[in-house]
Amino acid sequence: MVKGIYHPPRTSETVQFFPHKTRSHIQTPDSNIITQTNSRGYTFFVMTNSPELLYHIFLTVIDYHVDPSGGKRSIYILGTNATLEAAKNSAFRVLATLGYKPEDFVEYAIHSSSTEEWDHGDGVLVYAKAPAGQVFLISIQATPNDEKLLMDSNGGIFMPTGIPSLHYVMQTMIDYNKDRTGCVQETQIEGTFIHRADAYAAARKLLDPLDYADYDTPEKMAGEWPFGEEVVAHAVAETGQNTIVEVKTVADAHHKHGKGM
């Protein structure tokens, strides 16, 4: 069943994921002017600004074919934009970039209007269900632009030279009181950083161990850490709510969830 197929307008903006596009530039004393060098070696000045918010594109894959409860899911950050419009344009093209067409899914819906009824979650712009049972959710989250990243002319962001991806501090809360299968969970970006060390420092300070009945880190469980390399902390409240803090970068999701993978 295909519902509401949306064809976004063509723009010159490239989809900003797999991974970030790094532009070679030098910041001048005036923070609103940068110099940029093109492929032919010509250098020119570009007027830009630092937006108040950044808009991040999420891909959530819920593996119902592996776990019918929906508790098993994978979350990828695909890129960051400086404007909501640019982020939406990128979000609507995610599945096409992964090699899919709407007819590849038994259910496909897009949230193109704020006035229509929508049953697939706040912030979700695209819902698609594959025949095997996998569900793809494409969503957008906004966070403050604390690193003062500059915006390009297409609504993307200028990445500093040599930095292939931002580092994202993410917090996932799983409420086993509402559902013991773990399908009731929420993930939020708590910080966005240029440098990996800054992201890890912020992630380690995000939770207060005294607020939890159980608080574990890779250092405390050396050699026995079960939560993966990206996870910085795992905490369990007295209520039973689990919290996971991790640091992620823009992921090559097409290697795991592209069509034919």
Tab-separated table of C-alpha atoms in Angstrom:
chain	number	residue	atom	x	y	z
A	1	MET	CA	0.000	0.000	0.000
A	2	VAL	CA	1.574	3.260	-1.125
A	3	LYS	CA	0.244	6.425	0.463
A	4	GLY	CA	0.939	10.045	-0.355
A	5	ILE	CA	4.014	9.710	-2.564
A	6	TYR	CA	5.888	12.972	-2.364
A	7	HIS	CA	8.260	14.230	-5.026
A	8	PRO	CA	10.464	16.932	-3.452
A	9	PRO	CA	11.559	19.821	-5.670
A	10	ARG	CA	14.898	19.427	-7.377
A	11	THR	CA	17.600	21.568	-5.815
A	12	SER	CA	21.332	21.914	-6.244
A	13	GLU	CA	21.857	20.815	-2.637
A	14	THR	CA	23.467	17.416	-2.234
A	15	VAL	CA	22.227	14.984	0.378
A	16	GLN	CA	24.516	15.481	3.346
A	17	PHE	CA	25.228	12.001	4.558
A	18	PHE	CA	27.424	8.960	3.854
A	19	PRO	CA	29.452	10.940	5.080
A	20	HIS	CA	29.452	14.744	5.522
A	21	LYS	CA	30.893	16.688	2.625
A	22	THR	CA	34.053	18.394	3.845
A	23	ARG	CA	34.707	21.726	2.195
A	24	SER	CA	38.178	23.156	2.105
A	25	HIS	CA	37.983	26.608	3.644
A	26	ILE	CA	39.832	29.094	5.807
A	27	GLN	CA	37.930	31.275	8.238
A	28	THR	CA	38.839	34.964	8.074
A	29	PRO	CA	38.753	37.391	11.022
A	30	ASP	CA	35.202	38.241	9.943
A	31	SER	CA	33.264	35.142	11.034
A	32	ASN	CA	30.635	35.767	8.328
A	33	ILE	CA	33.109	35.510	5.457
A	34	ILE	CA	35.073	32.405	4.510
A	35	THR	CA	37.368	31.631	1.618
A	36	GLN	CA	36.603	28.508	-0.378
A	37	THR	CA	38.714	26.771	-3.033
A	38	ASN	CA	37.008	24.895	-5.859
A	39	SER	CA	38.238	21.870	-7.829
A	40	ARG	CA	40.093	24.079	-10.312
A	41	GLY	CA	42.087	25.785	-7.600
A	42	TYR	CA	40.220	29.100	-7.687
A	43	THR	CA	39.710	30.759	-4.310
A	44	PHE	CA	36.686	32.949	-3.680
A	45	PHE	CA	34.902	34.598	-0.768
A	46	VAL	CA	31.592	33.241	0.502
A	47	MET	CA	29.193	35.153	2.727
A	48	THR	CA	27.704	32.891	5.365
A	49	ASN	CA	26.328	32.886	8.886
A	50	SER	CA	26.080	30.685	11.928
A	51	PRO	CA	22.505	29.410	12.444
A	52	GLU	CA	20.995	29.150	15.904
A	53	LEU	CA	19.865	25.543	15.353
A	54	LEU	CA	21.138	22.458	13.559
A	55	TYR	CA	18.809	19.841	12.050
A	56	HIS	CA	19.905	16.215	12.165
A	57	ILE	CA	18.557	13.414	9.971
A	58	PHE	CA	17.900	10.060	11.661
A	59	LEU	CA	17.358	6.631	10.173
A	60	THR	CA	15.757	4.180	12.597
A	61	VAL	CA	15.456	0.557	11.491
A	62	ILE	CA	13.158	-1.621	13.611
A	63	ASP	CA	13.849	-5.301	13.029
A	64	TYR	CA	10.431	-6.887	13.523
A	65	HIS	CA	11.599	-9.904	11.517
A	66	VAL	CA	14.242	-10.538	14.222
A	67	ASP	CA	12.279	-9.386	17.285
A	68	PRO	CA	8.478	-9.139	16.818
A	69	SER	CA	8.214	-6.855	19.870
A	70	GLY	CA	10.048	-4.016	18.123
A	71	GLY	CA	12.550	-3.733	20.951
A	72	LYS	CA	15.509	-4.366	18.661
A	73	ARG	CA	16.322	-1.319	16.575
A	74	SER	CA	19.288	0.379	14.958
A	75	ILE	CA	19.673	4.164	14.851
A	76	TYR	CA	21.906	6.024	12.413
A	77	ILE	CA	22.629	9.722	12.039
A	78	LEU	CA	22.830	10.440	8.325
A	79	GLY	CA	23.793	14.091	8.327
A	80	THR	CA	23.218	17.596	9.614
A	81	ASN	CA	21.774	20.683	7.944
A	82	ALA	CA	21.583	24.324	8.904
A	83	THR	CA	17.964	24.841	7.824
A	84	LEU	CA	14.816	22.795	8.332
A	85	GLU	CA	13.955	22.998	4.638
A	86	ALA	CA	17.315	21.521	3.603
A	87	ALA	CA	16.984	18.787	6.232
A	88	LYS	CA	13.510	17.857	4.970
A	89	ASN	CA	14.708	17.732	1.371
A	90	SER	CA	17.513	15.396	2.423
A	91	ALA	CA	15.193	13.271	4.580
A	92	PHE	CA	12.747	12.693	1.730
A	93	ARG	CA	15.624	11.361	-0.409
A	94	VAL	CA	17.137	8.953	2.138
A	95	LEU	CA	15.448	5.771	0.929
A	96	ALA	CA	16.225	6.600	-2.694
A	97	THR	CA	19.871	7.087	-1.723
A	98	LEU	CA	19.780	3.638	-0.113
A	99	GLY	CA	18.571	2.242	-3.443
A	100	TYR	CA	14.865	1.841	-2.622
A	101	LYS	CA	11.722	2.863	-4.468
A	102	PRO	CA	8.278	3.327	-2.846
A	103	GLU	CA	7.021	0.172	-4.572
A	104	ASP	CA	9.674	-1.875	-2.734
A	105	PHE	CA	7.597	-1.528	0.448
A	106	VAL	CA	4.269	-2.995	1.503
A	107	GLU	CA	3.571	0.280	3.310
A	108	TYR	CA	5.038	3.664	2.444
A	109	ALA	CA	3.924	7.020	3.841
A	110	ILE	CA	5.369	10.511	3.956
A	111	HIS	CA	4.457	13.355	6.281
A	112	SER	CA	4.369	16.290	3.885
A	113	SER	CA	1.746	18.415	5.653
A	114	SER	CA	1.459	19.554	9.256
A	115	THR	CA	-2.342	19.417	9.032
A	116	GLU	CA	-2.768	15.760	8.040
A	117	GLU	CA	-3.206	12.929	10.522
A	118	TRP	CA	0.024	11.077	11.204
A	119	ASP	CA	0.370	7.864	13.212
A	120	HIS	CA	4.098	7.206	12.939
A	121	GLY	CA	5.620	9.417	15.626
A	122	ASP	CA	6.637	13.015	16.238
A	123	GLY	CA	9.427	14.220	13.991
A	124	VAL	CA	9.063	11.257	11.616
A	125	LEU	CA	8.807	12.323	7.972
A	126	VAL	CA	8.973	8.968	6.192
A	127	TYR	CA	7.587	5.570	7.232
A	128	ALA	CA	8.273	2.472	5.165
A	129	LYS	CA	7.657	-1.211	5.905
A	130	ALA	CA	9.553	-3.849	3.938
A	131	PRO	CA	8.008	-7.221	3.018
A	132	ALA	CA	10.373	-9.000	5.445
A	133	GLY	CA	9.041	-6.908	8.324
A	134	GLN	CA	11.749	-4.275	8.709
A	135	VAL	CA	10.406	-0.778	9.344
A	136	PHE	CA	12.355	2.295	8.225
A	137	LEU	CA	11.674	5.608	9.970
A	138	ILE	CA	13.277	8.828	8.709
A	139	SER	CA	13.089	11.672	11.213
A	140	ILE	CA	14.625	15.040	12.080
A	141	GLN	CA	15.820	16.399	15.412
A	142	ALA	CA	16.933	19.967	16.139
A	143	THR	CA	19.673	20.986	18.570
A	144	PRO	CA	21.436	24.272	19.402
A	145	ASN	CA	24.430	25.103	17.215
A	146	ASP	CA	26.818	25.303	20.167
A	147	GLU	CA	29.906	24.860	17.970
A	148	LYS	CA	28.880	27.882	15.857
A	149	LEU	CA	29.141	25.921	12.615
A	150	LEU	CA	28.703	28.010	9.485
A	151	MET	CA	25.935	27.540	6.933
A	152	ASP	CA	26.559	27.103	3.212
A	153	SER	CA	24.395	28.504	0.432
A	154	ASN	CA	22.362	25.278	0.147
A	155	GLY	CA	21.395	25.034	3.820
A	156	GLY	CA	24.170	22.588	4.635
A	157	ILE	CA	27.067	23.154	7.015
A	158	PHE	CA	30.736	23.851	6.414
A	159	MET	CA	32.845	21.148	8.028
A	160	PRO	CA	36.318	22.191	9.218
A	161	THR	CA	39.138	20.860	7.057
A	162	GLY	CA	40.124	17.341	8.045
A	163	ILE	CA	36.909	16.634	9.983
A	164	PRO	CA	34.835	14.015	8.098
A	165	SER	CA	31.920	13.941	10.560
A	166	LEU	CA	30.496	15.636	13.600
A	167	HIS	CA	30.371	13.674	16.853
A	168	TYR	CA	26.928	13.301	18.407
A	169	VAL	CA	26.234	12.613	22.082
A	170	MET	CA	23.032	10.574	22.197
A	171	GLN	CA	20.839	9.442	25.065
A	172	THR	CA	18.382	6.562	24.705
A	173	MET	CA	15.816	5.882	27.423
A	174	ILE	CA	14.066	2.500	27.504
A	175	ASP	CA	11.048	2.253	29.791
A	176	TYR	CA	10.528	-1.380	30.745
A	177	ASN	CA	7.706	-0.365	33.095
A	178	LYS	CA	5.545	0.654	30.147
A	179	ASP	CA	6.506	-2.407	28.126
A	180	ARG	CA	8.785	-5.201	29.312
A	181	THR	CA	9.881	-5.967	25.749
A	182	GLY	CA	11.755	-2.655	25.532
A	183	CYS	CA	9.827	-1.322	22.560
A	184	VAL	CA	8.993	1.918	24.422
A	185	GLN	CA	12.166	3.919	23.915
A	186	GLU	CA	13.213	7.426	22.988
A	187	THR	CA	16.517	8.718	21.615
A	188	GLN	CA	17.646	12.336	21.838
A	189	ILE	CA	20.782	14.139	20.691
A	190	GLU	CA	22.204	15.863	23.765
A	191	GLY	CA	25.176	17.541	22.096
A	192	THR	CA	26.977	17.987	18.787
A	193	PHE	CA	30.751	18.402	18.674
A	194	ILE	CA	33.474	18.879	16.090
A	195	HIS	CA	36.107	16.976	18.059
A	196	ARG	CA	35.794	13.424	19.349
A	197	ALA	CA	37.496	14.192	22.670
A	198	ASP	CA	34.998	16.966	23.437
A	199	ALA	CA	32.070	14.671	22.658
A	200	TYR	CA	33.335	11.915	24.943
A	201	ALA	CA	34.043	14.384	27.746
A	202	ALA	CA	30.467	15.696	27.518
A	203	ALA	CA	29.006	12.184	27.295
A	204	ARG	CA	30.763	11.065	30.475
A	205	LYS	CA	29.297	14.032	32.362
A	206	LEU	CA	25.760	13.705	31.015
A	207	LEU	CA	24.441	11.468	33.814
A	208	ASP	CA	25.004	11.691	37.566
A	209	PRO	CA	25.792	8.169	38.840
A	210	LEU	CA	24.182	9.035	42.186
A	211	ASP	CA	20.802	9.350	40.469
A	212	TYR	CA	20.753	5.675	39.476
A	213	ALA	CA	20.509	2.329	41.238
A	214	ASP	CA	23.064	0.924	38.818
A	215	TYR	CA	25.586	2.870	36.732
A	216	ASP	CA	28.174	1.126	34.555
A	217	THR	CA	30.911	2.292	32.194
A	218	PRO	CA	33.404	0.449	29.975
A	219	GLU	CA	36.134	1.273	32.497
A	220	LYS	CA	34.226	-0.406	35.342
A	221	MET	CA	33.566	-3.517	33.265
A	222	ALA	CA	36.884	-3.840	31.449
A	223	GLY	CA	36.789	-6.762	29.046
A	224	GLU	CA	33.148	-7.544	29.853
A	225	TRP	CA	31.352	-4.514	28.377
A	226	PRO	CA	28.250	-5.832	26.549
A	227	PHE	CA	26.901	-2.600	25.047
A	228	GLY	CA	29.252	-1.845	22.143
A	229	GLU	CA	32.166	0.477	21.489
A	230	GLU	CA	30.044	3.603	21.024
A	231	VAL	CA	28.332	3.343	24.424
A	232	VAL	CA	29.897	5.458	27.181
A	233	ALA	CA	27.502	4.645	30.037
A	234	HIS	CA	24.556	2.412	30.895
A	235	ALA	CA	22.366	3.327	33.861
A	236	VAL	CA	19.318	1.785	35.518
A	237	ALA	CA	16.994	3.895	37.665
A	238	GLU	CA	15.098	2.566	40.680
A	239	THR	CA	11.974	2.709	38.509
A	240	GLY	CA	13.572	0.245	36.091
A	241	GLN	CA	14.111	2.769	33.317
A	242	ASN	CA	17.326	2.100	31.394
A	243	THR	CA	19.430	4.935	29.983
A	244	ILE	CA	22.195	4.493	27.421
A	245	VAL	CA	24.658	7.264	26.550
A	246	GLU	CA	26.734	6.894	23.414
A	247	VAL	CA	28.814	8.891	20.949
A	248	LYS	CA	28.047	8.428	17.262
A	249	THR	CA	29.313	9.800	13.975
A	250	VAL	CA	27.630	9.907	10.576
A	251	ALA	CA	27.251	6.239	9.681
A	252	ASP	CA	27.507	4.401	6.388
A	253	ALA	CA	23.998	3.018	6.787
A	254	HIS	CA	23.878	1.942	3.144
A	255	HIS	CA	26.436	-0.780	3.919
A	256	LYS	CA	23.984	-2.423	6.354
A	257	HIS	CA	20.536	-1.413	5.141
A	258	GLY	CA	20.935	-0.442	1.494
A	259	LYS	CA	18.847	-2.397	-0.997
A	260	GLY	CA	20.415	-5.787	-1.612
A	261	MET	CA	22.529	-5.703	1.555
